[in-house]
Amino acid sequence: MTPPKLTVRNLCAVAVKVPMNYVLGTSQQALREAPLLLVDLETEEGVTGRAYQFCYVPAAAAAIVVMLEEVLRTVKGDRADPAALSEKLARRFKLIGVQGIVRMAVAMFDVACWDALARAAGKPLATYLGGSLRPLPAYNSCGLGLMEPQAVAYEAQQLLAGGFRAIKLRLGYPTLEADLAAARAVRQRVPADIAVMADYNQALTVEEAIRRGRALEGEGLYWIEEPIRHDDFAGCAEIARALSTPVQIGENFSLPHDMERALAAQACDYVMPDLERIGGVTGWRGAAELAAARGTKMSSHLYPEVSAHLLTVTPTAHWLEYVDWANAVVEEPLRIADGNAILSARPGNGLAWNADAVSRYRMN
């Protein structure tokens, strides 16, 4: 299929801060609000592509905007060809490195560029990329932070609303005993056929991860995620060899070459790249090829509205991580039915901003 001819005209960004429905208490910090940067890619042909960035801290939004301005200076007037423009931007930022704030800006531009092309073609992003609007199994990752066992058990039950068949639990309490108490409280509260994933958010050493992982092996966890520092692939491989519970990593893979290194090191059983950190839609497609070549199941990290489209064209697609953080500022939130994400048939990635909500939550 010949891609639509679109020309980059402008990039506009608005920062918002929306309240989370559940406090996300991880081993690193507790989050109560989601700072998001909403990006519009305007083309000379009148088609607008959209993307958003979860900024982690509000102060990052302004810095990303500055980098988006540099992205625009580099590609303004160019044809909207994501692969070619990704290469051009990689050359432009080679000396500073396509990492951190730079990578965020480049990836958001890439996502918005693909969205514009799919919109111009009149197709949902999934079908534009060659996939289908099939239901995708999703797990609810909105809460289940570090809390007392009774509170975490109650919240686990709440997260099953909407028919979810899988949820994510945060671990990394000060003691193994507290980890066990939280895992057991959740397992006792939810039905036995509910998948419970556990995320340590890089809280442990290799030795402690093996100790805790072995102690948790009788608790029916679906996977153990990021038990140690994200870039210690040798350590992750040691843990994966030692545990019968699968080890999941990937949200911190920086571009596909990072994932390639992890797979070569046999650092994990599953992978879950992040749409932004892996390099947008273009980077995701490269990562999906790597996972397929090794037969490794691939899930998503955050950005469910766009990630759902990409999983439909991922040969080893596994789970969609669902968070509702953008629901407050989009016109049509991603729908969940019977534990599956249901993609909209509207053209593009489905993102459209709710103007009133954007005004309400806009950061000064």
mmCIF file of C-alpha atoms in Angstrom:
data_model
loop_
_atom_site.group_PDB
_atom_site.id
_atom_site.type_symbol
_atom_site.label_atom_id
_atom_site.label_comp_id
_atom_site.label_asym_id
_atom_site.label_seq_id
_atom_site.Cartn_x
_atom_site.Cartn_y
_atom_site.Cartn_z
ATOM 1 C CA MET A 1 0.000 0.000 0.000
ATOM 2 C CA THR A 2 1.320 3.435 -0.919
ATOM 3 C CA PRO A 3 1.423 5.621 2.221
ATOM 4 C CA PRO A 4 -0.553 8.878 2.124
ATOM 5 C CA LYS A 5 1.535 11.931 1.273
ATOM 6 C CA LEU A 6 1.627 14.191 4.302
ATOM 7 C CA THR A 7 3.986 17.057 5.090
ATOM 8 C CA VAL A 8 5.094 18.014 8.618
ATOM 9 C CA ARG A 9 3.938 21.538 9.443
ATOM 10 C CA ASN A 10 3.875 21.944 13.223
ATOM 11 C CA LEU A 11 4.062 20.227 16.626
ATOM 12 C CA CYS A 12 1.868 21.463 19.472
ATOM 13 C CA ALA A 13 2.053 20.203 23.065
ATOM 14 C CA VAL A 14 -0.078 20.743 26.170
ATOM 15 C CA ALA A 15 0.876 19.463 29.620
ATOM 16 C CA VAL A 16 -1.857 18.189 31.950
ATOM 17 C CA LYS A 17 -1.851 16.578 35.370
ATOM 18 C CA VAL A 18 -4.725 14.181 36.022
ATOM 19 C CA PRO A 19 -5.624 12.471 39.301
ATOM 20 C CA MET A 20 -5.143 8.709 39.451
ATOM 21 C CA ASN A 21 -8.096 6.625 40.595
ATOM 22 C CA TYR A 22 -5.709 4.433 42.610
ATOM 23 C CA VAL A 23 -2.484 5.467 44.313
ATOM 24 C CA LEU A 24 0.421 3.706 42.599
ATOM 25 C CA GLY A 25 2.717 2.909 45.509
ATOM 26 C CA THR A 26 5.861 1.217 44.188
ATOM 27 C CA SER A 27 9.140 0.303 45.881
ATOM 28 C CA GLN A 28 10.529 3.584 44.464
ATOM 29 C CA GLN A 29 7.776 6.160 45.073
ATOM 30 C CA ALA A 30 4.023 6.690 45.406
ATOM 31 C CA LEU A 31 2.210 8.365 42.498
ATOM 32 C CA ARG A 32 -1.176 10.064 42.972
ATOM 33 C CA GLU A 33 -1.312 12.130 39.790
ATOM 34 C CA ALA A 34 -0.288 11.390 36.213
ATOM 35 C CA PRO A 35 1.582 14.206 34.419
ATOM 36 C CA LEU A 36 0.891 13.777 30.702
ATOM 37 C CA LEU A 37 2.108 15.728 27.696
ATOM 38 C CA LEU A 38 -0.459 15.751 24.868
ATOM 39 C CA VAL A 39 1.097 16.187 21.432
ATOM 40 C CA ASP A 40 -0.489 17.135 18.106
ATOM 41 C CA LEU A 41 1.425 16.743 14.854
ATOM 42 C CA GLU A 42 -0.127 19.093 12.291
ATOM 43 C CA THR A 43 0.412 18.505 8.574
ATOM 44 C CA GLU A 44 0.118 20.825 5.589
ATOM 45 C CA GLU A 45 -2.673 18.587 4.287
ATOM 46 C CA GLY A 46 -4.857 19.269 7.359
ATOM 47 C CA VAL A 47 -4.473 15.841 8.990
ATOM 48 C CA THR A 48 -3.457 15.844 12.677
ATOM 49 C CA GLY A 49 -1.676 12.949 14.366
ATOM 50 C CA ARG A 50 -1.721 12.539 18.145
ATOM 51 C CA ALA A 51 0.348 11.003 20.911
ATOM 52 C CA TYR A 52 0.884 11.486 24.624
ATOM 53 C CA GLN A 53 3.817 11.047 26.971
ATOM 54 C CA PHE A 54 3.620 9.942 30.596
ATOM 55 C CA CYS A 55 6.224 12.291 32.098
ATOM 56 C CA TYR A 56 6.652 10.588 35.514
ATOM 57 C CA VAL A 57 7.352 13.993 37.134
ATOM 58 C CA PRO A 58 5.619 17.274 36.134
ATOM 59 C CA ALA A 59 8.916 19.114 35.656
ATOM 60 C CA ALA A 60 9.841 16.827 32.764
ATOM 61 C CA ALA A 61 7.009 18.140 30.586
ATOM 62 C CA ALA A 62 8.639 21.522 29.942
ATOM 63 C CA ALA A 63 11.948 19.882 29.062
ATOM 64 C CA ILE A 64 10.272 17.527 26.585
ATOM 65 C CA VAL A 65 8.546 20.496 24.939
ATOM 66 C CA VAL A 66 11.948 22.095 24.334
ATOM 67 C CA MET A 67 13.166 18.919 22.636
ATOM 68 C CA LEU A 68 9.977 18.730 20.565
ATOM 69 C CA GLU A 69 10.791 22.205 19.291
ATOM 70 C CA GLU A 70 14.165 20.893 18.123
ATOM 71 C CA VAL A 71 12.468 17.889 16.529
ATOM 72 C CA LEU A 72 10.208 20.281 14.603
ATOM 73 C CA ARG A 73 13.158 22.391 13.429
ATOM 74 C CA THR A 74 14.740 19.197 12.081
ATOM 75 C CA VAL A 75 11.734 17.750 10.228
ATOM 76 C CA LYS A 76 9.505 20.734 9.365
ATOM 77 C CA GLY A 77 8.575 20.566 5.693
ATOM 78 C CA ASP A 78 9.578 16.918 5.369
ATOM 79 C CA ARG A 79 7.299 14.170 4.179
ATOM 80 C CA ALA A 80 5.740 12.249 7.104
ATOM 81 C CA ASP A 81 7.717 9.052 6.632
ATOM 82 C CA PRO A 82 8.284 7.623 10.146
ATOM 83 C CA ALA A 83 11.183 5.316 9.287
ATOM 84 C CA ALA A 84 13.081 7.952 7.327
ATOM 85 C CA LEU A 85 12.435 10.658 9.911
ATOM 86 C CA SER A 86 13.484 8.371 12.774
ATOM 87 C CA GLU A 87 16.831 7.927 11.019
ATOM 88 C CA LYS A 88 17.133 11.666 10.399
ATOM 89 C CA LEU A 89 16.411 12.474 14.037
ATOM 90 C CA ALA A 90 18.831 9.800 15.221
ATOM 91 C CA ARG A 91 21.557 11.539 13.202
ATOM 92 C CA ARG A 92 20.537 14.962 14.520
ATOM 93 C CA PHE A 93 20.782 13.831 18.148
ATOM 94 C CA LYS A 94 23.670 11.393 17.776
ATOM 95 C CA LEU A 95 26.162 13.408 19.815
ATOM 96 C CA ILE A 96 23.801 14.081 22.730
ATOM 97 C CA GLY A 97 22.325 10.591 22.459
ATOM 98 C CA VAL A 98 18.759 9.458 21.762
ATOM 99 C CA GLN A 99 18.042 8.835 25.427
ATOM 100 C CA GLY A 100 15.873 10.293 28.172
ATOM 101 C CA ILE A 101 14.126 13.531 27.247
ATOM 102 C CA VAL A 102 15.436 13.375 23.680
ATOM 103 C CA ARG A 103 14.085 9.869 23.163
ATOM 104 C CA MET A 104 10.723 10.843 24.632
ATOM 105 C CA ALA A 105 10.327 13.676 22.136
ATOM 106 C CA VAL A 106 11.459 11.589 19.158
ATOM 107 C CA ALA A 107 9.206 8.669 20.110
ATOM 108 C CA MET A 108 6.140 10.870 20.556
ATOM 109 C CA PHE A 109 6.736 12.431 17.180
ATOM 110 C CA ASP A 110 6.976 8.936 15.686
ATOM 111 C CA VAL A 111 3.704 7.819 17.310
ATOM 112 C CA ALA A 112 1.917 10.957 16.086
ATOM 113 C CA CYS A 113 3.366 10.509 12.604
ATOM 114 C CA TRP A 114 2.020 6.959 12.306
ATOM 115 C CA ASP A 115 -1.329 8.153 13.657
ATOM 116 C CA ALA A 116 -1.535 10.862 10.996
ATOM 117 C CA LEU A 117 -0.786 8.356 8.234
ATOM 118 C CA ALA A 118 -3.446 5.930 9.450
ATOM 119 C CA ARG A 119 -5.966 8.754 9.762
ATOM 120 C CA ALA A 120 -5.204 9.946 6.246
ATOM 121 C CA ALA A 121 -5.711 6.389 4.990
ATOM 122 C CA GLY A 122 -9.034 6.206 6.841
ATOM 123 C CA LYS A 123 -7.972 3.103 8.781
ATOM 124 C CA PRO A 124 -7.401 2.213 12.434
ATOM 125 C CA LEU A 125 -3.674 1.997 13.138
ATOM 126 C CA ALA A 126 -3.934 -1.768 13.692
ATOM 127 C CA THR A 127 -5.330 -2.456 10.233
ATOM 128 C CA TYR A 128 -3.087 0.161 8.617
ATOM 129 C CA LEU A 129 -0.112 -1.813 9.962
ATOM 130 C CA GLY A 130 -1.581 -5.080 8.675
ATOM 131 C CA GLY A 131 -3.342 -6.323 11.810
ATOM 132 C CA SER A 132 -6.976 -6.662 12.799
ATOM 133 C CA LEU A 133 -9.297 -5.226 15.427
ATOM 134 C CA ARG A 134 -9.240 -8.409 17.490
ATOM 135 C CA PRO A 135 -9.817 -8.393 21.271
ATOM 136 C CA LEU A 136 -6.591 -8.375 23.300
ATOM 137 C CA PRO A 137 -6.177 -9.908 26.778
ATOM 138 C CA ALA A 138 -5.423 -7.135 29.255
ATOM 139 C CA TYR A 139 -4.370 -6.995 32.885
ATOM 140 C CA ASN A 140 -5.352 -4.182 35.206
ATOM 141 C CA SER A 141 -2.258 -2.326 36.384
ATOM 142 C CA CYS A 142 -3.957 0.731 37.879
ATOM 143 C CA GLY A 143 -3.130 0.155 41.531
ATOM 144 C CA LEU A 144 -2.113 -2.596 43.947
ATOM 145 C CA GLY A 145 0.731 -0.585 45.402
ATOM 146 C CA LEU A 146 2.549 -1.240 48.658
ATOM 147 C CA MET A 147 -0.164 -1.357 51.336
ATOM 148 C CA GLU A 148 -1.294 -3.395 54.310
ATOM 149 C CA PRO A 149 -2.522 -6.888 53.326
ATOM 150 C CA GLN A 150 -6.201 -6.143 53.958
ATOM 151 C CA ALA A 151 -6.062 -2.983 51.849
ATOM 152 C CA VAL A 152 -4.229 -4.653 48.968
ATOM 153 C CA ALA A 153 -6.687 -7.564 48.996
ATOM 154 C CA TYR A 154 -9.645 -5.175 48.834
ATOM 155 C CA GLU A 155 -8.110 -3.208 45.978
ATOM 156 C CA ALA A 156 -7.336 -6.414 44.068
ATOM 157 C CA GLN A 157 -11.020 -7.265 44.135
ATOM 158 C CA GLN A 158 -11.902 -3.749 42.936
ATOM 159 C CA LEU A 159 -9.547 -4.053 39.952
ATOM 160 C CA LEU A 160 -11.493 -7.011 38.591
ATOM 161 C CA ALA A 161 -14.356 -4.679 37.665
ATOM 162 C CA GLY A 162 -14.921 -4.708 33.926
ATOM 163 C CA GLY A 163 -14.219 -8.402 33.699
ATOM 164 C CA PHE A 164 -10.439 -8.307 34.083
ATOM 165 C CA ARG A 165 -8.909 -11.773 34.395
ATOM 166 C CA ALA A 166 -5.466 -10.524 35.375
ATOM 167 C CA ILE A 167 -4.017 -7.868 37.720
ATOM 168 C CA LYS A 168 -0.577 -6.580 38.676
ATOM 169 C CA LEU A 169 0.666 -6.494 42.267
ATOM 170 C CA ARG A 170 3.587 -4.329 43.382
ATOM 171 C CA LEU A 171 6.072 -5.987 45.699
ATOM 172 C CA GLY A 172 9.336 -4.863 47.254
ATOM 173 C CA TYR A 173 8.275 -4.415 50.866
ATOM 174 C CA PRO A 174 11.074 -4.057 53.429
ATOM 175 C CA THR A 175 10.897 -7.788 54.223
ATOM 176 C CA LEU A 176 10.204 -11.057 52.456
ATOM 177 C CA GLU A 177 7.515 -11.752 55.020
ATOM 178 C CA ALA A 178 5.649 -8.602 53.970
ATOM 179 C CA ASP A 179 5.906 -9.604 50.307
ATOM 180 C CA LEU A 180 4.465 -13.015 51.140
ATOM 181 C CA ALA A 181 1.650 -11.465 53.188
ATOM 182 C CA ALA A 182 0.630 -9.184 50.309
ATOM 183 C CA ALA A 183 0.784 -11.936 47.690
ATOM 184 C CA ARG A 184 -1.218 -14.327 49.885
ATOM 185 C CA ALA A 185 -3.815 -11.685 50.721
ATOM 186 C CA VAL A 186 -4.445 -11.083 47.021
ATOM 187 C CA ARG A 187 -4.488 -14.771 46.085
ATOM 188 C CA GLN A 188 -6.974 -15.519 48.851
ATOM 189 C CA ARG A 189 -9.281 -12.679 47.790
ATOM 190 C CA VAL A 190 -9.448 -13.173 43.999
ATOM 191 C CA PRO A 191 -10.630 -16.300 42.153
ATOM 192 C CA ALA A 192 -8.018 -18.980 41.516
ATOM 193 C CA ASP A 193 -8.129 -18.489 37.736
ATOM 194 C CA ILE A 194 -7.131 -14.809 37.961
ATOM 195 C CA ALA A 195 -3.551 -14.204 36.798
ATOM 196 C CA VAL A 196 -1.530 -12.174 39.317
ATOM 197 C CA MET A 197 1.632 -10.537 38.010
ATOM 198 C CA ALA A 198 4.166 -9.130 40.494
ATOM 199 C CA ASP A 199 6.414 -6.117 39.869
ATOM 200 C CA TYR A 200 9.429 -5.306 42.060
ATOM 201 C CA ASN A 201 10.339 -2.070 40.252
ATOM 202 C CA GLN A 202 14.071 -2.879 40.511
ATOM 203 C CA ALA A 203 14.021 -3.058 44.315
ATOM 204 C CA LEU A 204 16.283 -6.068 44.987
ATOM 205 C CA THR A 205 19.797 -7.418 44.614
ATOM 206 C CA VAL A 206 20.381 -10.583 42.617
ATOM 207 C CA GLU A 207 20.797 -12.651 45.770
ATOM 208 C CA GLU A 208 17.682 -11.213 47.417
ATOM 209 C CA ALA A 209 15.652 -11.615 44.224
ATOM 210 C CA ILE A 210 16.496 -15.313 44.109
ATOM 211 C CA ARG A 211 15.706 -15.716 47.812
ATOM 212 C CA ARG A 212 12.356 -13.962 47.572
ATOM 213 C CA GLY A 213 11.514 -15.470 44.200
ATOM 214 C CA ARG A 214 11.987 -18.992 45.524
ATOM 215 C CA ALA A 215 9.892 -18.222 48.595
ATOM 216 C CA LEU A 216 7.098 -16.884 46.348
ATOM 217 C CA GLU A 217 7.041 -19.869 44.018
ATOM 218 C CA GLY A 218 4.152 -21.461 45.888
ATOM 219 C CA GLU A 219 1.970 -18.341 45.629
ATOM 220 C CA GLY A 220 0.873 -18.779 42.016
ATOM 221 C CA LEU A 221 2.412 -15.624 40.536
ATOM 222 C CA TYR A 222 2.184 -15.352 36.741
ATOM 223 C CA TRP A 223 5.526 -13.565 36.463
ATOM 224 C CA ILE A 224 8.046 -11.618 38.526
ATOM 225 C CA GLU A 225 8.883 -8.307 36.883
ATOM 226 C CA GLU A 226 12.058 -6.216 37.092
ATOM 227 C CA PRO A 227 13.371 -7.708 40.342
ATOM 228 C CA ILE A 228 16.744 -5.913 40.008
ATOM 229 C CA ARG A 229 18.336 -2.973 38.216
ATOM 230 C CA HIS A 230 16.867 -2.904 34.730
ATOM 231 C CA ASP A 231 20.154 -2.949 32.820
ATOM 232 C CA ASP A 232 21.815 -5.793 34.752
ATOM 233 C CA PHE A 233 21.098 -8.407 32.112
ATOM 234 C CA ALA A 234 23.620 -10.880 33.533
ATOM 235 C CA GLY A 235 21.949 -10.644 36.935
ATOM 236 C CA CYS A 236 18.495 -11.035 35.411
ATOM 237 C CA ALA A 237 19.698 -14.131 33.553
ATOM 238 C CA GLU A 238 20.951 -15.616 36.813
ATOM 239 C CA ILE A 239 17.570 -15.002 38.427
ATOM 240 C CA ALA A 240 15.673 -16.436 35.455
ATOM 241 C CA ARG A 241 17.751 -19.612 35.645
ATOM 242 C CA ALA A 242 17.175 -19.945 39.377
ATOM 243 C CA LEU A 243 13.388 -19.479 39.435
ATOM 244 C CA SER A 244 10.528 -21.527 38.055
ATOM 245 C CA THR A 245 8.302 -18.424 38.001
ATOM 246 C CA PRO A 246 8.898 -16.571 34.695
ATOM 247 C CA VAL A 247 10.936 -13.358 34.844
ATOM 248 C CA GLN A 248 9.568 -10.371 32.936
ATOM 249 C CA ILE A 249 11.599 -7.292 31.985
ATOM 250 C CA GLY A 250 11.569 -4.684 29.240
ATOM 251 C CA GLU A 251 9.838 -1.461 30.209
ATOM 252 C CA ASN A 252 13.278 0.170 30.425
ATOM 253 C CA PHE A 253 14.671 -1.211 27.178
ATOM 254 C CA SER A 254 16.104 1.844 25.422
ATOM 255 C CA LEU A 255 15.450 1.295 21.709
ATOM 256 C CA PRO A 256 15.427 -2.172 20.126
ATOM 257 C CA HIS A 257 19.189 -2.729 20.415
ATOM 258 C CA ASP A 258 18.803 -2.805 24.206
ATOM 259 C CA MET A 259 16.187 -5.535 23.894
ATOM 260 C CA GLU A 260 18.469 -7.408 21.511
ATOM 261 C CA ARG A 261 21.196 -7.400 24.172
ATOM 262 C CA ALA A 262 18.790 -8.679 26.815
ATOM 263 C CA LEU A 263 17.538 -11.499 24.628
ATOM 264 C CA ALA A 264 21.088 -12.495 23.693
ATOM 265 C CA ALA A 265 21.934 -12.655 27.417
ATOM 266 C CA GLN A 266 18.821 -14.803 28.096
ATOM 267 C CA ALA A 267 17.959 -12.226 30.733
ATOM 268 C CA CYS A 268 14.250 -13.037 30.919
ATOM 269 C CA ASP A 269 11.427 -15.352 29.966
ATOM 270 C CA TYR A 270 9.118 -12.589 28.677
ATOM 271 C CA VAL A 271 9.583 -9.018 27.396
ATOM 272 C CA MET A 272 7.380 -5.931 27.710
ATOM 273 C CA PRO A 273 8.806 -2.886 25.898
ATOM 274 C CA ASP A 274 7.518 0.589 26.627
ATOM 275 C CA LEU A 275 6.127 2.468 23.622
ATOM 276 C CA GLU A 276 8.197 5.574 24.362
ATOM 277 C CA ARG A 277 11.457 3.983 25.469
ATOM 278 C CA ILE A 278 11.528 1.461 22.627
ATOM 279 C CA GLY A 279 11.277 4.274 20.062
ATOM 280 C CA GLY A 280 7.598 4.732 19.267
ATOM 281 C CA VAL A 281 5.752 2.661 16.673
ATOM 282 C CA THR A 282 8.886 2.316 14.535
ATOM 283 C CA GLY A 283 10.939 1.032 17.462
ATOM 284 C CA TRP A 284 8.136 -1.286 18.563
ATOM 285 C CA ARG A 285 8.016 -2.940 15.151
ATOM 286 C CA GLY A 286 11.732 -3.641 15.366
ATOM 287 C CA ALA A 287 11.333 -5.048 18.865
ATOM 288 C CA ALA A 288 8.465 -7.284 17.741
ATOM 289 C CA GLU A 289 10.694 -8.759 15.041
ATOM 290 C CA LEU A 290 13.376 -9.547 17.638
ATOM 291 C CA ALA A 291 10.858 -11.215 19.956
ATOM 292 C CA ALA A 292 9.407 -13.237 17.083
ATOM 293 C CA ALA A 293 12.833 -14.437 15.976
ATOM 294 C CA ARG A 294 13.433 -15.903 19.442
ATOM 295 C CA GLY A 295 9.872 -17.008 20.108
ATOM 296 C CA THR A 296 9.670 -14.752 23.179
ATOM 297 C CA LYS A 297 6.238 -13.610 24.324
ATOM 298 C CA MET A 298 5.908 -9.827 24.208
ATOM 299 C CA SER A 299 3.585 -7.661 26.302
ATOM 300 C CA SER A 300 3.224 -3.890 26.490
ATOM 301 C CA HIS A 301 4.093 -1.267 29.110
ATOM 302 C CA LEU A 302 1.667 1.653 29.595
ATOM 303 C CA TYR A 303 0.084 3.634 26.712
ATOM 304 C CA PRO A 304 -2.697 1.041 26.263
ATOM 305 C CA GLU A 305 -4.571 3.100 23.676
ATOM 306 C CA VAL A 306 -1.707 2.828 21.174
ATOM 307 C CA SER A 307 -0.036 -0.345 22.471
ATOM 308 C CA ALA A 308 -3.228 -2.303 21.816
ATOM 309 C CA HIS A 309 -2.978 -1.516 18.113
ATOM 310 C CA LEU A 310 0.667 -2.591 18.063
ATOM 311 C CA LEU A 311 0.042 -5.887 19.823
ATOM 312 C CA THR A 312 -2.276 -6.900 16.985
ATOM 313 C CA VAL A 313 0.752 -6.920 14.672
ATOM 314 C CA THR A 314 3.156 -8.483 17.189
ATOM 315 C CA PRO A 315 3.656 -12.169 16.297
ATOM 316 C CA THR A 316 4.322 -13.200 19.910
ATOM 317 C CA ALA A 317 1.732 -10.863 21.503
ATOM 318 C CA HIS A 318 1.076 -11.710 25.146
ATOM 319 C CA TRP A 319 -0.626 -9.211 27.509
ATOM 320 C CA LEU A 320 -1.706 -5.580 27.247
ATOM 321 C CA GLU A 321 -0.904 -3.590 30.373
ATOM 322 C CA TYR A 322 -3.975 -1.464 31.089
ATOM 323 C CA VAL A 323 -3.888 1.835 32.966
ATOM 324 C CA ASP A 324 -6.693 4.402 32.902
ATOM 325 C CA TRP A 325 -4.575 7.511 33.405
ATOM 326 C CA ALA A 326 -5.413 9.153 30.071
ATOM 327 C CA ASN A 327 -9.136 8.413 30.324
ATOM 328 C CA ALA A 328 -9.808 11.793 31.918
ATOM 329 C CA VAL A 329 -8.550 13.730 28.883
ATOM 330 C CA VAL A 330 -9.553 11.598 25.887
ATOM 331 C CA GLU A 331 -12.911 11.621 24.136
ATOM 332 C CA GLU A 332 -13.149 7.848 23.817
ATOM 333 C CA PRO A 333 -11.275 5.801 26.455
ATOM 334 C CA LEU A 334 -10.094 2.332 25.516
ATOM 335 C CA ARG A 335 -12.937 -0.099 26.195
ATOM 336 C CA ILE A 336 -12.495 -3.245 28.264
ATOM 337 C CA ALA A 337 -14.957 -6.138 27.982
ATOM 338 C CA ASP A 338 -14.584 -9.604 29.517
ATOM 339 C CA GLY A 339 -10.969 -8.840 30.327
ATOM 340 C CA ASN A 340 -10.099 -7.859 26.765
ATOM 341 C CA ALA A 341 -9.219 -4.513 25.231
ATOM 342 C CA ILE A 342 -11.643 -3.677 22.425
ATOM 343 C CA LEU A 343 -10.152 -1.443 19.755
ATOM 344 C CA SER A 344 -12.162 1.352 18.201
ATOM 345 C CA ALA A 345 -12.764 1.314 14.458
ATOM 346 C CA ARG A 346 -12.071 5.051 14.219
ATOM 347 C CA PRO A 347 -9.108 5.959 11.974
ATOM 348 C CA GLY A 348 -5.669 6.247 13.562
ATOM 349 C CA ASN A 349 -4.708 5.217 17.073
ATOM 350 C CA GLY A 350 -8.016 6.430 18.498
ATOM 351 C CA LEU A 351 -6.640 9.365 20.500
ATOM 352 C CA ALA A 352 -8.734 12.544 20.498
ATOM 353 C CA TRP A 353 -8.522 15.096 23.296
ATOM 354 C CA ASN A 354 -11.480 16.197 25.404
ATOM 355 C CA ALA A 355 -11.040 19.970 25.199
ATOM 356 C CA ASP A 356 -12.921 20.753 28.417
ATOM 357 C CA ALA A 357 -10.930 18.191 30.396
ATOM 358 C CA VAL A 358 -7.641 19.374 28.945
ATOM 359 C CA SER A 359 -8.503 22.904 30.049
ATOM 360 C CA ARG A 360 -9.440 21.670 33.530
ATOM 361 C CA TYR A 361 -6.274 19.667 34.128
ATOM 362 C CA ARG A 362 -3.819 21.860 32.239
ATOM 363 C CA MET A 363 -0.562 22.582 34.063
ATOM 364 C CA ASN A 364 0.335 26.218 34.528
#
